[in-house]
Amino acid sequence: MTDAISITRDLVRCPSVTPADAGALGVLENILNAAGFEVHRVTFSEPGTADIDNLYARIGDQAPHITFAGHTDVVPPGDESAWTHGPFSGEVKDGFLYGRGAVDMKGGIACSVAAVLEYLRDNGGRPRGSISFLITGDEEDVSINGTIKLLKWAAERGEKFDHCVLGEPSNVEVLGDTIKVGRRGSQSGTLHVEGVQGHVAYPHRASNPVPDISRLIVALSDEPLDNGSAQFQASNLEFTSVDVGNAASNVIPGQARAKFNIRYNDNHTQESLRKLVEERLAKACGNRIRARIVWEPSNSNVFVTKPGPFTDLAVGAIEAVTGHKPELSTSGGTSDARFISSYCPVIEFGLVGQTMHQINERTPVADLEKLTQVYRGVLDRYFA
Ligand SMILES: [Zn+2]
């Protein structure tokens, strides 16, 4: 059975809580093999992390090449007895399909596979170009042995992607309300201020870092990083903790530090952003305050797929099936799209995200049918 509901059920019945695969990729491998895809299973490793299974499958050897990306791993079910239907049952009741991953994002993958099979059936078994699937088992946890390495592996084999649809649950209220076309970047750091420890009764012999770090926090928080851009809201630097590590009320502390996180838009790159903040810090310090920033490593760069023929085509397919004109949004948390965007334009469109990661995760069966039609519409328009 290769309709979206059957494939979703088969996937949900594999308890593939990261890093376990539990047979989930095998479900896809069998279906795609039978449909004539060249299927590769690739395992990636890294010291200190679990080995992860990934799948890459392609049919066709011509451009244009559209790839459907996704992940078969899921977050843990939580308290299983709190579920009204087993988290790995794939049960259908009152028009809903229940189970961990139904929405995020086994359902989305199942719809893309079902749509591609339908398209191939109606077009003599071969696309007028190429279709592939980039599926990982490492999205919900550390994301080290997944999409980022699978893309690199594919590129080294000479694979070239023209466009990507990532089937993450992008919709907020109803199917068709939102396409994600980008995300802000995320960069964390710690501000360190050096003082001189001393007795509170003899402050002239000490240098108190507390008023100094307060001034720096205000200076860095007050001046906006930008005023937003065409696709994004304004970047924001937010301090999240201040600490001097001092329990004594008669001691002036020797150091102070404050942690912060920046969510930034496409006015910046990671490098230009760090430079801007450090310049502002230097200005606020003058010759007097001794301070520095220690940046944390980040692989969450900002990206955006600008509106154009590809987003128009997706909007057209979504409108035709759902009657909704989707918003092109850059809000929300991170996904593997941040890695894919280095290789080709990527949009995210999948199911409605309301119950993802919750007890009783579920999707309306009707949404699985509609999403399959949307993906089919994307393929028809893409290869027209
Ligand atoms: Zn997801």
CSV table of C-alpha atoms and ligand atoms in Angstrom, one decimal:
chain,number,residue,atom,x,y,z
A,1,MET,CA,0.0,0.0,0.0
A,2,THR,CA,1.6,3.2,-1.1
A,3,ASP,CA,-1.0,5.9,-0.2
A,4,ALA,CA,0.0,8.6,2.3
A,5,ILE,CA,-2.1,7.1,5.1
A,6,SER,CA,-0.6,3.6,4.8
A,7,ILE,CA,3.0,4.9,4.6
A,8,THR,CA,2.4,7.2,7.6
A,9,ARG,CA,1.1,4.3,9.6
A,10,ASP,CA,4.0,2.0,8.6
A,11,LEU,CA,6.5,4.8,9.6
A,12,VAL,CA,4.8,5.6,12.9
A,13,ARG,CA,4.9,1.9,13.9
A,14,CYS,CA,8.7,2.1,13.8
A,15,PRO,CA,9.7,3.5,17.2
A,16,SER,CA,12.5,5.6,15.8
A,17,VAL,CA,13.3,7.9,18.7
A,18,THR,CA,16.6,9.5,17.9
A,19,PRO,CA,19.1,7.9,17.4
A,20,ALA,CA,17.2,4.6,16.7
A,21,ASP,CA,16.0,3.9,13.2
A,22,ALA,CA,13.8,0.9,14.2
A,23,GLY,CA,13.1,0.1,10.5
A,24,ALA,CA,11.8,3.4,9.4
A,25,LEU,CA,14.2,4.0,6.6
A,26,GLY,CA,13.7,0.4,5.4
A,27,VAL,CA,10.0,1.2,4.9
A,28,LEU,CA,11.0,4.0,2.5
A,29,GLU,CA,13.8,2.0,0.9
A,30,ASN,CA,11.4,-0.8,-0.1
A,31,ILE,CA,8.8,1.5,-1.6
A,32,LEU,CA,11.4,3.7,-3.5
A,33,ASN,CA,13.3,0.6,-4.8
A,34,ALA,CA,10.1,-0.8,-6.2
A,35,ALA,CA,9.3,2.5,-7.9
A,36,GLY,CA,12.7,2.5,-9.7
A,37,PHE,CA,14.7,4.8,-7.5
A,38,GLU,CA,18.4,4.2,-7.0
A,39,VAL,CA,18.5,4.0,-3.2
A,40,HIS,CA,21.6,4.5,-1.0
A,41,ARG,CA,21.7,3.9,2.8
A,42,VAL,CA,24.6,5.7,4.4
A,43,THR,CA,25.7,5.6,8.0
A,44,PHE,CA,27.6,8.5,9.5
A,45,SER,CA,29.7,8.5,12.7
A,46,GLU,CA,31.4,11.0,14.9
A,47,PRO,CA,33.3,10.3,18.2
A,48,GLY,CA,31.0,10.8,21.1
A,49,THR,CA,27.8,10.6,19.2
A,50,ALA,CA,25.6,7.6,18.0
A,51,ASP,CA,26.0,6.3,14.5
A,52,ILE,CA,23.1,7.4,12.3
A,53,ASP,CA,21.4,5.8,9.3
A,54,ASN,CA,20.5,8.1,6.4
A,55,LEU,CA,18.8,7.5,3.0
A,56,TYR,CA,19.3,9.1,-0.4
A,57,ALA,CA,17.2,8.0,-3.3
A,58,ARG,CA,17.1,9.4,-6.8
A,59,ILE,CA,15.2,8.8,-10.0
A,60,GLY,CA,16.1,10.5,-13.3
A,61,ASP,CA,19.5,11.9,-14.4
A,62,GLN,CA,18.5,15.2,-15.9
A,63,ALA,CA,18.0,18.7,-14.6
A,64,PRO,CA,15.9,20.2,-13.1
A,65,HIS,CA,16.3,18.2,-9.9
A,66,ILE,CA,13.9,18.6,-7.1
A,67,THR,CA,14.6,17.0,-3.8
A,68,PHE,CA,12.2,16.2,-0.9
A,69,ALA,CA,14.0,16.3,2.4
A,70,GLY,CA,13.0,15.1,5.8
A,71,HIS,CA,13.7,13.2,9.0
A,72,THR,CA,12.3,9.8,10.2
A,73,ASP,CA,13.5,10.2,13.8
A,74,VAL,CA,11.1,11.5,16.4
A,75,VAL,CA,11.2,12.9,19.9
A,76,PRO,CA,10.4,10.5,22.8
A,77,PRO,CA,6.7,9.8,23.5
A,78,GLY,CA,6.8,11.0,27.1
A,79,ASP,CA,4.4,9.3,29.5
A,80,GLU,CA,3.0,6.5,27.2
A,81,SER,CA,0.0,5.9,29.5
A,82,ALA,CA,-1.1,9.5,28.9
A,83,TRP,CA,-1.7,8.8,25.2
A,84,THR,CA,-5.3,7.8,24.3
A,85,HIS,CA,-3.9,5.8,21.4
A,86,GLY,CA,-0.4,4.2,21.6
A,87,PRO,CA,2.4,6.5,20.5
A,88,PHE,CA,3.6,4.0,18.0
A,89,SER,CA,0.2,2.5,17.0
A,90,GLY,CA,-0.6,4.7,14.0
A,91,GLU,CA,-4.2,4.2,14.9
A,92,VAL,CA,-6.9,6.1,13.0
A,93,LYS,CA,-9.9,7.3,15.0
A,94,ASP,CA,-12.6,9.9,14.3
A,95,GLY,CA,-10.7,11.1,11.3
A,96,PHE,CA,-7.3,11.5,13.0
A,97,LEU,CA,-4.1,9.4,12.7
A,98,TYR,CA,-2.4,9.2,16.0
A,99,GLY,CA,1.3,8.6,16.9
A,100,ARG,CA,4.6,10.2,17.6
A,101,GLY,CA,5.9,11.6,14.3
A,102,ALA,CA,2.4,11.8,12.7
A,103,VAL,CA,2.9,15.5,12.2
A,104,ASP,CA,6.7,15.9,12.8
A,105,MET,CA,7.3,14.6,10.2
A,106,LYS,CA,6.6,11.0,9.1
A,107,GLY,CA,3.3,12.2,7.8
A,108,GLY,CA,5.0,14.9,5.7
A,109,ILE,CA,7.5,12.3,4.3
A,110,ALA,CA,4.7,9.9,3.5
A,111,CYS,CA,2.7,12.5,1.6
A,112,SER,CA,5.8,13.4,-0.5
A,113,VAL,CA,6.5,9.7,-1.3
A,114,ALA,CA,2.8,9.1,-2.2
A,115,ALA,CA,2.7,12.2,-4.4
A,116,VAL,CA,5.9,11.2,-6.3
A,117,LEU,CA,4.7,7.6,-6.9
A,118,GLU,CA,1.4,9.0,-8.3
A,119,TYR,CA,3.3,11.5,-10.5
A,120,LEU,CA,5.5,8.7,-11.8
A,121,ARG,CA,2.5,6.4,-12.4
A,122,ASP,CA,0.9,9.1,-14.5
A,123,ASN,CA,4.1,10.0,-16.4
A,124,GLY,CA,5.4,6.6,-17.7
A,125,GLY,CA,7.5,5.9,-14.6
A,126,ARG,CA,10.2,8.6,-15.2
A,127,PRO,CA,10.2,12.3,-14.3
A,128,ARG,CA,11.0,15.0,-16.9
A,129,GLY,CA,14.1,15.8,-14.8
A,130,SER,CA,15.1,14.3,-11.5
A,131,ILE,CA,13.4,13.6,-8.2
A,132,SER,CA,15.2,12.6,-5.0
A,133,PHE,CA,14.7,12.0,-1.3
A,134,LEU,CA,17.1,13.2,1.3
A,135,ILE,CA,16.0,11.5,4.5
A,136,THR,CA,17.9,11.5,7.8
A,137,GLY,CA,17.5,9.9,11.2
A,138,ASP,CA,19.2,12.7,13.1
A,139,GLU,CA,17.2,15.9,13.2
A,140,GLU,CA,15.6,16.0,16.6
A,141,ASP,CA,18.8,15.6,18.6
A,142,VAL,CA,22.3,16.9,17.9
A,143,SER,CA,22.0,16.9,14.0
A,144,ILE,CA,25.6,16.0,13.5
A,145,ASN,CA,25.4,12.7,11.6
A,146,GLY,CA,22.4,13.7,9.5
A,147,THR,CA,21.5,16.1,6.8
A,148,ILE,CA,24.6,18.2,7.0
A,149,LYS,CA,26.8,15.1,6.2
A,150,LEU,CA,24.3,13.6,3.8
A,151,LEU,CA,24.4,16.8,1.7
A,152,LYS,CA,28.2,16.8,1.7
A,153,TRP,CA,28.2,13.1,0.7
A,154,ALA,CA,25.8,13.7,-2.1
A,155,ALA,CA,27.8,16.7,-3.4
A,156,GLU,CA,30.9,14.6,-3.4
A,157,ARG,CA,29.1,12.1,-5.6
A,158,GLY,CA,28.3,14.9,-8.1
A,159,GLU,CA,24.7,15.4,-7.1
A,160,LYS,CA,23.3,18.8,-7.8
A,161,PHE,CA,20.1,20.0,-6.4
A,162,ASP,CA,18.1,22.8,-8.0
A,163,HIS,CA,15.3,23.1,-5.4
A,164,CYS,CA,14.3,21.5,-2.2
A,165,VAL,CA,11.0,21.0,-0.4
A,166,LEU,CA,11.4,20.1,3.3
A,167,GLY,CA,8.2,18.6,4.7
A,168,GLU,CA,8.4,20.0,8.3
A,169,PRO,CA,5.1,21.0,9.8
A,170,SER,CA,5.1,24.6,8.7
A,171,ASN,CA,1.4,25.4,9.0
A,172,VAL,CA,0.1,27.2,12.2
A,173,GLU,CA,-3.7,26.7,12.2
A,174,VAL,CA,-4.8,25.1,9.0
A,175,LEU,CA,-3.1,23.4,6.1
A,176,GLY,CA,-2.1,26.1,3.6
A,177,ASP,CA,-1.6,29.0,6.0
A,178,THR,CA,2.2,29.1,6.0
A,179,ILE,CA,5.3,28.3,4.0
A,180,LYS,CA,8.6,28.8,5.8
A,181,VAL,CA,11.1,30.5,3.5
A,182,GLY,CA,13.9,31.2,6.0
A,183,ARG,CA,15.0,31.4,9.6
A,184,ARG,CA,16.9,33.9,11.6
A,185,GLY,CA,20.4,32.9,12.7
A,186,SER,CA,21.3,32.2,16.3
A,187,GLN,CA,24.5,33.2,18.0
A,188,SER,CA,25.2,32.9,21.8
A,189,GLY,CA,28.1,34.4,23.7
A,190,THR,CA,29.3,35.4,27.2
A,191,LEU,CA,30.4,38.9,28.2
A,192,HIS,CA,33.3,38.8,30.7
A,193,VAL,CA,34.3,41.9,32.7
A,194,GLU,CA,37.5,42.0,34.7
A,195,GLY,CA,37.7,44.0,38.0
A,196,VAL,CA,39.9,43.9,41.0
A,197,GLN,CA,38.6,42.0,44.1
A,198,GLY,CA,38.7,43.9,47.4
A,199,HIS,CA,37.1,44.8,50.7
A,200,VAL,CA,33.9,46.9,50.4
A,201,ALA,CA,35.3,49.3,53.1
A,202,TYR,CA,38.3,50.1,50.9
A,203,PRO,CA,36.8,50.5,47.4
A,204,HIS,CA,39.7,52.7,46.2
A,205,ARG,CA,41.9,49.6,46.4
A,206,ALA,CA,39.4,47.5,44.3
A,207,SER,CA,37.7,47.8,40.9
A,208,ASN,CA,34.1,46.8,41.0
A,209,PRO,CA,33.0,45.0,37.8
A,210,VAL,CA,29.3,45.1,38.8
A,211,PRO,CA,28.5,48.7,37.7
A,212,ASP,CA,30.7,48.2,34.7
A,213,ILE,CA,28.9,45.1,33.4
A,214,SER,CA,25.6,46.8,34.0
A,215,ARG,CA,26.7,49.8,31.8
A,216,LEU,CA,27.8,47.4,29.1
A,217,ILE,CA,24.6,45.4,29.2
A,218,VAL,CA,22.6,48.5,28.8
A,219,ALA,CA,24.8,49.8,26.0
A,220,LEU,CA,24.6,46.5,24.1
A,221,SER,CA,20.9,46.1,24.6
A,222,ASP,CA,19.8,49.6,23.9
A,223,GLU,CA,21.1,50.2,20.4
A,224,PRO,CA,19.1,48.2,17.8
A,225,LEU,CA,21.2,45.9,15.6
A,226,ASP,CA,19.1,46.9,12.6
A,227,ASN,CA,15.5,47.8,11.6
A,228,GLY,CA,14.5,44.5,10.0
A,229,SER,CA,14.7,43.6,6.3
A,230,ALA,CA,12.2,42.7,3.5
A,231,GLN,CA,11.8,39.1,4.8
A,232,PHE,CA,12.7,39.4,8.5
A,233,GLN,CA,11.9,41.2,11.7
A,234,ALA,CA,14.6,43.2,13.4
A,235,SER,CA,17.6,41.3,14.9
A,236,ASN,CA,17.7,41.1,18.6
A,237,LEU,CA,20.4,40.8,21.3
A,238,GLU,CA,19.0,39.5,24.6
A,239,PHE,CA,20.9,39.0,27.8
A,240,THR,CA,19.8,35.9,29.6
A,241,SER,CA,21.9,35.8,32.8
A,242,VAL,CA,24.3,37.9,34.9
A,243,ASP,CA,26.7,36.3,37.4
A,244,VAL,CA,29.5,37.4,39.7
A,245,GLY,CA,30.0,34.2,41.6
A,246,ASN,CA,30.2,36.2,44.9
A,247,ALA,CA,28.3,35.1,48.1
A,248,ALA,CA,30.0,37.6,50.5
A,249,SER,CA,28.4,41.0,51.2
A,250,ASN,CA,31.7,42.5,52.3
A,251,VAL,CA,33.7,41.6,49.2
A,252,ILE,CA,33.9,43.5,45.9
A,253,PRO,CA,34.0,40.7,43.3
A,254,GLY,CA,36.9,40.3,40.9
A,255,GLN,CA,34.9,39.3,37.8
A,256,ALA,CA,31.4,39.5,36.3
A,257,ARG,CA,29.9,37.7,33.3
A,258,ALA,CA,26.7,37.9,31.4
A,259,LYS,CA,25.3,35.4,28.9
A,260,PHE,CA,23.3,36.5,25.8
A,261,ASN,CA,21.8,35.2,22.6
A,262,ILE,CA,21.3,37.0,19.3
A,263,ARG,CA,18.6,36.2,16.8
A,264,TYR,CA,19.8,37.9,13.6
A,265,ASN,CA,18.4,38.5,10.1
A,266,ASP,CA,19.9,38.7,6.7
A,267,ASN,CA,21.4,42.1,7.3
A,268,HIS,CA,24.3,40.2,8.9
A,269,THR,CA,26.5,37.2,8.6
A,270,GLN,CA,27.8,35.4,11.7
A,271,GLU,CA,31.2,37.2,11.1
A,272,SER,CA,29.8,40.7,10.5
A,273,LEU,CA,27.5,40.4,13.5
A,274,ARG,CA,30.3,39.4,15.8
A,275,LYS,CA,32.4,42.3,14.5
A,276,LEU,CA,29.5,44.8,15.0
A,277,VAL,CA,28.9,43.7,18.6
A,278,GLU,CA,32.6,43.7,19.5
A,279,GLU,CA,33.0,47.3,18.0
A,280,ARG,CA,30.1,48.5,20.1
A,281,LEU,CA,31.6,46.8,23.2
A,282,ALA,CA,34.9,48.5,22.6
A,283,LYS,CA,33.2,51.9,22.3
A,284,ALA,CA,31.2,51.3,25.5
A,285,CYS,CA,34.4,50.2,27.4
A,286,GLY,CA,36.5,53.2,26.4
A,287,ASN,CA,40.0,53.0,27.9
A,288,ARG,CA,38.7,52.1,31.3
A,289,ILE,CA,36.6,48.9,31.4
A,290,ARG,CA,38.4,45.6,30.6
A,291,ALA,CA,35.9,43.3,28.9
A,292,ARG,CA,35.7,40.6,26.2
A,293,ILE,CA,33.2,38.4,24.6
A,294,VAL,CA,33.6,34.6,24.3
A,295,TRP,CA,31.4,33.4,21.4
A,296,GLU,CA,29.9,30.0,21.3
A,297,PRO,CA,30.2,27.9,18.2
A,298,SER,CA,27.0,28.1,16.1
A,299,ASN,CA,25.8,26.2,13.0
A,300,SER,CA,22.5,28.2,12.8
A,301,ASN,CA,23.2,30.8,10.2
A,302,VAL,CA,20.5,33.0,8.8
A,303,PHE,CA,19.0,32.0,5.5
A,304,VAL,CA,16.2,33.1,3.2
A,305,THR,CA,14.7,31.8,0.0
A,306,LYS,CA,13.6,35.0,-1.7
A,307,PRO,CA,10.2,35.1,-3.4
A,308,GLY,CA,10.4,34.1,-7.0
A,309,PRO,CA,9.3,31.4,-9.5
A,310,PHE,CA,9.8,28.6,-7.1
A,311,THR,CA,7.9,30.1,-4.2
A,312,ASP,CA,5.2,31.2,-6.7
A,313,LEU,CA,4.8,27.7,-7.9
A,314,ALA,CA,4.4,26.3,-4.4
A,315,VAL,CA,1.9,29.0,-3.5
A,316,GLY,CA,-0.1,28.2,-6.6
A,317,ALA,CA,-0.2,24.5,-5.8
A,318,ILE,CA,-1.2,25.2,-2.2
A,319,GLU,CA,-3.9,27.6,-3.2
A,320,ALA,CA,-5.3,25.3,-5.7
A,321,VAL,CA,-5.7,22.5,-3.2
A,322,THR,CA,-6.5,24.3,0.1
A,323,GLY,CA,-8.0,27.6,-1.0
A,324,HIS,CA,-5.6,29.4,1.3
A,325,LYS,CA,-2.9,31.9,0.1
A,326,PRO,CA,0.0,31.0,2.4
A,327,GLU,CA,2.1,33.5,4.2
A,328,LEU,CA,5.9,33.4,3.4
A,329,SER,CA,7.2,33.2,6.9
A,330,THR,CA,10.7,33.4,8.5
A,331,SER,CA,9.5,32.9,12.1
A,332,GLY,CA,10.1,29.9,14.4
A,333,GLY,CA,12.9,27.7,15.6
A,334,THR,CA,15.6,26.0,13.6
A,335,SER,CA,15.4,23.0,11.2
A,336,ASP,CA,17.7,21.2,8.7
A,337,ALA,CA,16.7,23.8,6.1
A,338,ARG,CA,19.6,25.8,7.5
A,339,PHE,CA,22.0,23.2,6.1
A,340,ILE,CA,20.1,22.7,2.8
A,341,SER,CA,20.1,26.4,2.0
A,342,SER,CA,23.9,26.2,1.3
A,343,TYR,CA,23.2,23.9,-1.6
A,344,CYS,CA,19.9,25.1,-3.2
A,345,PRO,CA,16.8,27.2,-2.5
A,346,VAL,CA,14.7,25.5,0.1
A,347,ILE,CA,11.1,26.0,1.3
A,348,GLU,CA,9.4,24.2,4.1
A,349,PHE,CA,5.8,23.1,3.7
A,350,GLY,CA,4.2,20.2,5.6
A,351,LEU,CA,1.3,19.4,8.0
A,352,VAL,CA,-0.1,21.6,10.7
A,353,GLY,CA,2.3,21.8,13.7
A,354,GLN,CA,-0.2,22.2,16.5
A,355,THR,CA,0.4,18.8,18.2
A,356,MET,CA,4.0,18.2,17.4
A,357,HIS,CA,6.2,16.9,20.2
A,358,GLN,CA,3.0,16.6,22.4
A,359,ILE,CA,1.1,13.7,24.0
A,360,ASN,CA,-1.5,12.5,21.4
A,361,GLU,CA,0.4,13.9,18.4
A,362,ARG,CA,-2.1,13.5,15.6
A,363,THR,CA,-3.0,14.7,12.1
A,364,PRO,CA,-6.4,14.8,10.4
A,365,VAL,CA,-6.4,12.1,7.7
A,366,ALA,CA,-7.9,14.7,5.4
A,367,ASP,CA,-4.7,16.8,5.8
A,368,LEU,CA,-2.6,13.8,4.6
A,369,GLU,CA,-4.7,13.6,1.5
A,370,LYS,CA,-4.6,17.3,0.9
A,371,LEU,CA,-0.8,17.6,1.5
A,372,THR,CA,-0.3,14.7,-1.0
A,373,GLN,CA,-2.3,16.7,-3.6
A,374,VAL,CA,-0.2,19.8,-2.9
A,375,TYR,CA,3.1,18.0,-3.5
A,376,ARG,CA,1.6,16.5,-6.6
A,377,GLY,CA,0.7,20.0,-7.7
A,378,VAL,CA,4.2,21.1,-7.1
A,379,LEU,CA,5.6,18.3,-9.2
A,380,ASP,CA,3.2,18.9,-12.1
A,381,ARG,CA,4.1,22.6,-12.1
A,382,TYR,CA,7.8,22.0,-11.6
A,383,PHE,CA,8.2,19.7,-14.6
A,384,ALA,CA,5.6,21.4,-16.8
B,1,ZN,ZN,10.8,18.0,12.5
